[in-house]
Coordinates of C-alpha atoms in Angstrom, one line a residue:
M23 CA -7.5 7.6 -20.0
S24 CA -4.2 7.8 -21.7
P25 CA -1.0 9.0 -19.9
M26 CA -0.7 12.8 -20.0
C27 CA 2.2 14.9 -18.6
M28 CA 0.9 16.7 -15.5
H29 CA 4.3 17.8 -14.0
S30 CA 2.9 18.1 -10.5
A31 CA 5.1 15.7 -8.5
D32 CA 7.5 17.0 -5.8
D33 CA 11.2 17.4 -6.5
D34 CA 11.9 13.8 -5.6
G35 CA 9.4 12.4 -8.1
R36 CA 6.9 11.5 -5.5
V37 CA 3.1 11.9 -6.0
T38 CA 1.3 14.8 -4.3
D39 CA -2.3 15.6 -3.3
F40 CA -2.8 16.9 -6.8
H41 CA -2.5 13.4 -8.2
M42 CA -5.0 12.0 -5.6
V43 CA -7.6 14.5 -6.6
H44 CA -6.8 14.5 -10.4
Y45 CA -6.8 10.8 -11.0
G46 CA -9.4 10.0 -8.3
A47 CA -11.8 12.4 -10.1
R48 CA -11.2 10.6 -13.5
A49 CA -11.9 7.2 -11.9
L50 CA -15.1 8.6 -10.2
G51 CA -16.0 10.1 -13.6
G52 CA -16.3 6.6 -15.2
A53 CA -13.0 5.8 -16.9
G54 CA -12.4 2.1 -16.8
L55 CA -8.6 2.2 -16.9
V56 CA -6.7 5.3 -15.8
F57 CA -3.0 5.6 -16.8
L58 CA -0.7 7.8 -14.7
E59 CA 1.6 10.0 -16.6
T60 CA 5.0 8.4 -17.5
T61 CA 6.8 7.2 -14.4
A62 CA 10.5 7.7 -14.9
I63 CA 12.6 4.6 -14.3
L64 CA 15.8 6.7 -13.7
D65 CA 16.3 10.3 -12.4
N66 CA 17.7 11.3 -15.7
G67 CA 14.6 10.1 -17.5
L68 CA 12.2 12.9 -16.7
I69 CA 10.3 14.5 -19.5
G70 CA 10.1 17.7 -17.4
P71 CA 10.1 19.1 -13.9
G72 CA 7.4 17.5 -11.7
D73 CA 7.3 14.2 -13.4
I74 CA 6.5 11.1 -11.3
G75 CA 9.4 8.8 -10.6
I76 CA 9.6 5.0 -9.9
W77 CA 13.4 4.8 -9.7
E78 CA 13.6 4.2 -6.0
D79 CA 11.7 2.2 -3.4
G80 CA 10.8 5.4 -1.4
Q81 CA 8.4 6.4 -4.2
V82 CA 6.3 3.2 -3.9
E83 CA 4.3 4.4 -0.8
G84 CA 2.8 7.4 -2.6
L85 CA 2.1 5.4 -5.8
S86 CA 0.4 2.7 -3.7
R87 CA -1.9 5.3 -2.1
L88 CA -2.7 6.6 -5.5
T89 CA -3.6 3.2 -7.0
K90 CA -5.9 2.6 -4.0
V91 CA -7.7 5.9 -4.7
I92 CA -8.2 5.0 -8.4
Q93 CA -9.4 1.5 -7.6
R94 CA -11.7 2.7 -4.8
F95 CA -13.6 4.8 -7.3
G96 CA -14.2 2.0 -9.7
A97 CA -11.3 2.1 -12.2
K98 CA -8.2 0.1 -12.9
A99 CA -4.8 1.8 -12.4
G100 CA -2.1 1.8 -15.2
C101 CA 1.6 2.5 -14.8
Q102 CA 3.6 3.6 -17.9
L103 CA 7.3 2.9 -17.4
G104 CA 9.5 5.2 -19.5
H105 CA 12.7 7.2 -19.9
A106 CA 12.9 10.5 -21.8
G107 CA 16.4 9.8 -23.3
R108 CA 17.7 12.8 -25.2
Q109 CA 14.3 14.6 -24.4
L110 CA 15.3 15.0 -20.8
G111 CA 13.4 18.1 -19.7
I112 CA 15.5 19.3 -16.7
E113 CA 18.9 20.8 -16.4
G114 CA 21.9 19.5 -14.4
R115 CA 21.6 15.8 -15.4
P116 CA 23.2 14.1 -18.4
A117 CA 20.8 13.2 -21.2
I118 CA 21.4 9.8 -22.7
A119 CA 20.5 8.3 -26.1
P120 CA 21.6 5.5 -28.5
S121 CA 23.8 8.0 -30.4
A122 CA 25.1 11.5 -29.6
I123 CA 22.5 13.1 -31.9
P124 CA 20.6 16.1 -30.6
F125 CA 16.8 16.4 -31.2
T126 CA 17.2 19.7 -32.9
E127 CA 20.2 21.9 -33.8
T128 CA 19.7 23.9 -30.6
S129 CA 19.0 20.9 -28.3
R130 CA 21.7 19.6 -26.0
V131 CA 23.9 16.8 -27.3
P132 CA 23.1 13.6 -25.4
Q133 CA 25.7 11.0 -24.3
A134 CA 25.7 7.8 -26.4
L135 CA 25.0 4.9 -24.1
T136 CA 27.7 2.4 -23.5
I137 CA 26.9 -1.3 -23.3
D138 CA 27.0 -1.1 -19.5
G139 CA 24.7 2.0 -19.7
I140 CA 22.2 0.0 -21.7
K141 CA 22.3 -2.8 -19.1
E142 CA 21.6 -0.2 -16.4
V143 CA 18.5 1.0 -18.3
V144 CA 17.2 -2.5 -18.8
E145 CA 17.7 -3.2 -15.1
A146 CA 15.9 0.0 -14.3
F147 CA 12.9 -1.2 -16.3
R148 CA 12.9 -4.4 -14.3
Q149 CA 13.1 -2.6 -11.0
G150 CA 10.3 -0.2 -12.2
A151 CA 8.1 -3.2 -12.9
R152 CA 8.8 -4.7 -9.5
R153 CA 7.8 -1.4 -7.8
A154 CA 4.7 -1.1 -10.0
K155 CA 3.6 -4.5 -8.8
E156 CA 4.4 -3.6 -5.2
A157 CA 2.3 -0.4 -5.6
G158 CA -0.7 -2.4 -6.7
F159 CA -1.1 -1.3 -10.4
D160 CA -3.4 -3.4 -12.6
V161 CA -1.7 -2.7 -15.9
V162 CA 1.9 -1.9 -16.9
E163 CA 2.8 -0.2 -20.2
V164 CA 6.4 0.1 -21.6
H165 CA 6.8 3.5 -23.3
T166 CA 8.6 3.1 -26.7
A167 CA 7.0 6.2 -28.3
H168 CA 7.1 9.9 -28.8
G169 CA 10.9 10.4 -29.3
Y170 CA 11.9 9.1 -25.9
L171 CA 14.7 6.6 -25.2
L172 CA 13.4 3.3 -26.5
N173 CA 11.8 5.1 -29.5
E174 CA 15.2 6.6 -30.2
F175 CA 16.7 3.1 -30.3
L176 CA 14.0 1.8 -32.7
S177 CA 14.3 4.8 -35.1
P178 CA 17.1 4.9 -37.7
L179 CA 16.8 8.7 -37.5
A180 CA 18.1 8.7 -34.0
N181 CA 20.0 5.4 -33.8
H182 CA 23.3 5.5 -35.8
R183 CA 25.0 2.8 -33.7
T184 CA 27.3 0.2 -35.4
D185 CA 27.2 -2.4 -32.6
E186 CA 24.6 -5.0 -31.8
Y187 CA 22.1 -2.2 -30.8
G188 CA 22.1 -0.5 -34.2
G189 CA 21.6 -1.1 -37.9
S190 CA 19.1 -3.9 -38.6
H191 CA 15.5 -4.1 -37.2
E192 CA 16.7 -6.9 -34.9
N193 CA 19.5 -4.8 -33.5
R194 CA 17.5 -1.7 -33.1
Y195 CA 14.8 -3.7 -31.3
R196 CA 17.4 -5.4 -29.0
I197 CA 17.1 -3.0 -26.0
V198 CA 13.3 -3.1 -26.3
R199 CA 13.4 -6.9 -26.3
E200 CA 15.6 -6.8 -23.2
A201 CA 13.4 -4.2 -21.5
I202 CA 10.2 -6.2 -22.1
D203 CA 11.8 -9.4 -20.9
A204 CA 13.0 -7.6 -17.8
V205 CA 9.5 -6.2 -17.1
R206 CA 8.0 -9.6 -17.7
S207 CA 10.4 -11.2 -15.2
E208 CA 8.7 -9.1 -12.5
W209 CA 5.2 -8.4 -13.9
D210 CA 2.7 -11.1 -14.6
G211 CA -0.3 -8.9 -15.2
P212 CA -1.6 -7.2 -18.5
L213 CA 1.3 -5.7 -20.4
F214 CA 0.9 -2.9 -23.0
V215 CA 3.6 -1.3 -25.2
R216 CA 3.0 2.2 -26.5
I217 CA 4.6 2.8 -29.9
S218 CA 5.1 5.7 -32.4
S219 CA 3.8 3.8 -35.4
T220 CA 5.4 6.3 -37.8
D221 CA 8.2 8.8 -37.6
Y222 CA 6.6 11.0 -40.4
K223 CA 10.0 11.4 -42.0
E224 CA 11.8 9.7 -44.9
G225 CA 14.2 7.1 -43.5
G226 CA 12.3 6.7 -40.3
N227 CA 9.9 4.0 -39.1
T228 CA 6.5 3.3 -40.7
P229 CA 3.6 1.2 -39.6
E230 CA 5.0 -1.6 -41.8
D231 CA 8.2 -1.6 -39.6
F232 CA 5.9 -2.2 -36.6
L233 CA 4.5 -5.3 -38.1
I234 CA 8.0 -6.6 -37.6
Y235 CA 8.5 -5.2 -34.1
G236 CA 4.9 -6.0 -33.2
Q237 CA 5.3 -9.7 -34.1
W238 CA 8.3 -9.8 -31.7
M239 CA 6.3 -8.1 -29.0
K240 CA 3.5 -10.6 -29.4
E241 CA 6.0 -13.5 -29.1
Q242 CA 7.3 -11.9 -25.9
G243 CA 3.9 -11.9 -24.3
V244 CA 2.8 -8.3 -24.8
D245 CA -1.0 -8.2 -24.6
L246 CA -1.8 -4.9 -26.4
I247 CA 0.1 -2.4 -28.6
D248 CA -1.0 1.2 -28.0
C249 CA -0.6 3.0 -31.3
S250 CA 0.5 6.6 -31.2
S251 CA 2.9 8.3 -33.6
G252 CA 5.6 10.9 -34.1
G253 CA 8.0 12.6 -31.7
I254 CA 11.4 11.5 -33.1
A255 CA 11.7 14.5 -35.4
M256 CA 10.6 18.1 -35.3
I257 CA 7.9 18.1 -38.0
K258 CA 4.4 19.3 -38.5
V259 CA 1.9 16.5 -38.5
N260 CA -1.3 16.7 -40.6
S261 CA -3.6 15.6 -37.7
F262 CA -7.4 15.1 -38.0
P263 CA -10.0 13.1 -36.1
G264 CA -8.9 9.5 -35.9
Y265 CA -5.6 10.1 -37.8
Q266 CA -3.7 7.4 -35.9
V267 CA -6.4 4.8 -36.0
P268 CA -5.2 3.1 -39.3
A269 CA -2.0 2.0 -37.5
A270 CA -4.0 0.3 -34.8
E271 CA -6.3 -1.3 -37.4
L272 CA -3.3 -2.6 -39.4
L273 CA -1.5 -4.2 -36.5
R274 CA -4.7 -5.6 -35.1
E275 CA -5.6 -7.3 -38.4
K276 CA -2.1 -8.4 -39.4
L277 CA -0.8 -9.5 -36.0
G278 CA -4.0 -10.9 -34.5
M279 CA -3.4 -9.1 -31.3
M280 CA -5.2 -6.3 -29.3
T281 CA -4.4 -2.7 -30.1
G282 CA -5.2 0.7 -28.6
A283 CA -6.1 3.8 -30.7
V284 CA -5.4 7.4 -29.6
G285 CA -5.2 10.8 -31.1
L286 CA -8.1 13.2 -31.7
I287 CA -10.8 10.7 -30.7
E288 CA -13.0 13.3 -29.1
T289 CA -16.5 11.9 -28.8
G290 CA -18.2 8.8 -27.5
R291 CA -19.8 8.1 -30.9
Q292 CA -16.4 8.3 -32.7
A293 CA -14.8 6.0 -30.1
E294 CA -17.7 3.5 -30.4
E295 CA -17.4 3.4 -34.2
I296 CA -13.7 2.4 -33.9
L297 CA -14.6 -0.3 -31.4
Q298 CA -17.7 -1.7 -33.1
N299 CA -16.0 -1.9 -36.5
G300 CA -13.1 -3.8 -35.0
R301 CA -10.5 -1.2 -35.7
A302 CA -9.0 -1.2 -32.2
D303 CA -9.8 -2.8 -28.8
I304 CA -9.5 0.3 -26.6

């Protein structure tokens, strides 16, 4: 079960009884791997009010109880580490991004991260991975998709930096490289990365760009690339059953690594076709 925003944590980003029932029921229902919604690595990384946090040690106890519930009912527990970047969904905290470019003309203007700020984000990913391990998760996923902070660095539509974190593929990937290395320094279990395989807009990333990024992810010890799309620009996507599967198929074939497929996969028969034809692994 993929991560989905439930917005039901308390004001301090801690899990509640809702999560115990919600995720426990999915585990009992037969899902093999249940991902929580994005756990925010910093308190200015929330997608919206009620998001779960993993930015302080006090949040580990609730997460640990939740992983035990999921595992007790037969599933593995997944933690998706992320930061909303300029998509910060609450007021009163500064939104951060690679460049001071708002999502839309009416969106707030984010603060462009300094080098020190980038180091703080990378360290927060490391600490988040440490807490995920302490909480007993089975899988960790680094969220680099859907227009959130790491996706903003990867996309030339949102990243206009002229320093070592902007410009070339290598420079735009630099913070992702550092975040993955930081996570790997604390986490020795299965590691996924969720990507937006295309920005759906001229000048943005395409699946071919992720053959470059994906090769670097493979070299860094990422076990599976979870292929979603979009989120960096306000556009209408022509979605249809299985519309994101070709990206998972492309990366699986060209990179020789496992991929996950998501997006309007609505029946067991449809999912089984994707798996049996070798188009994705999950």
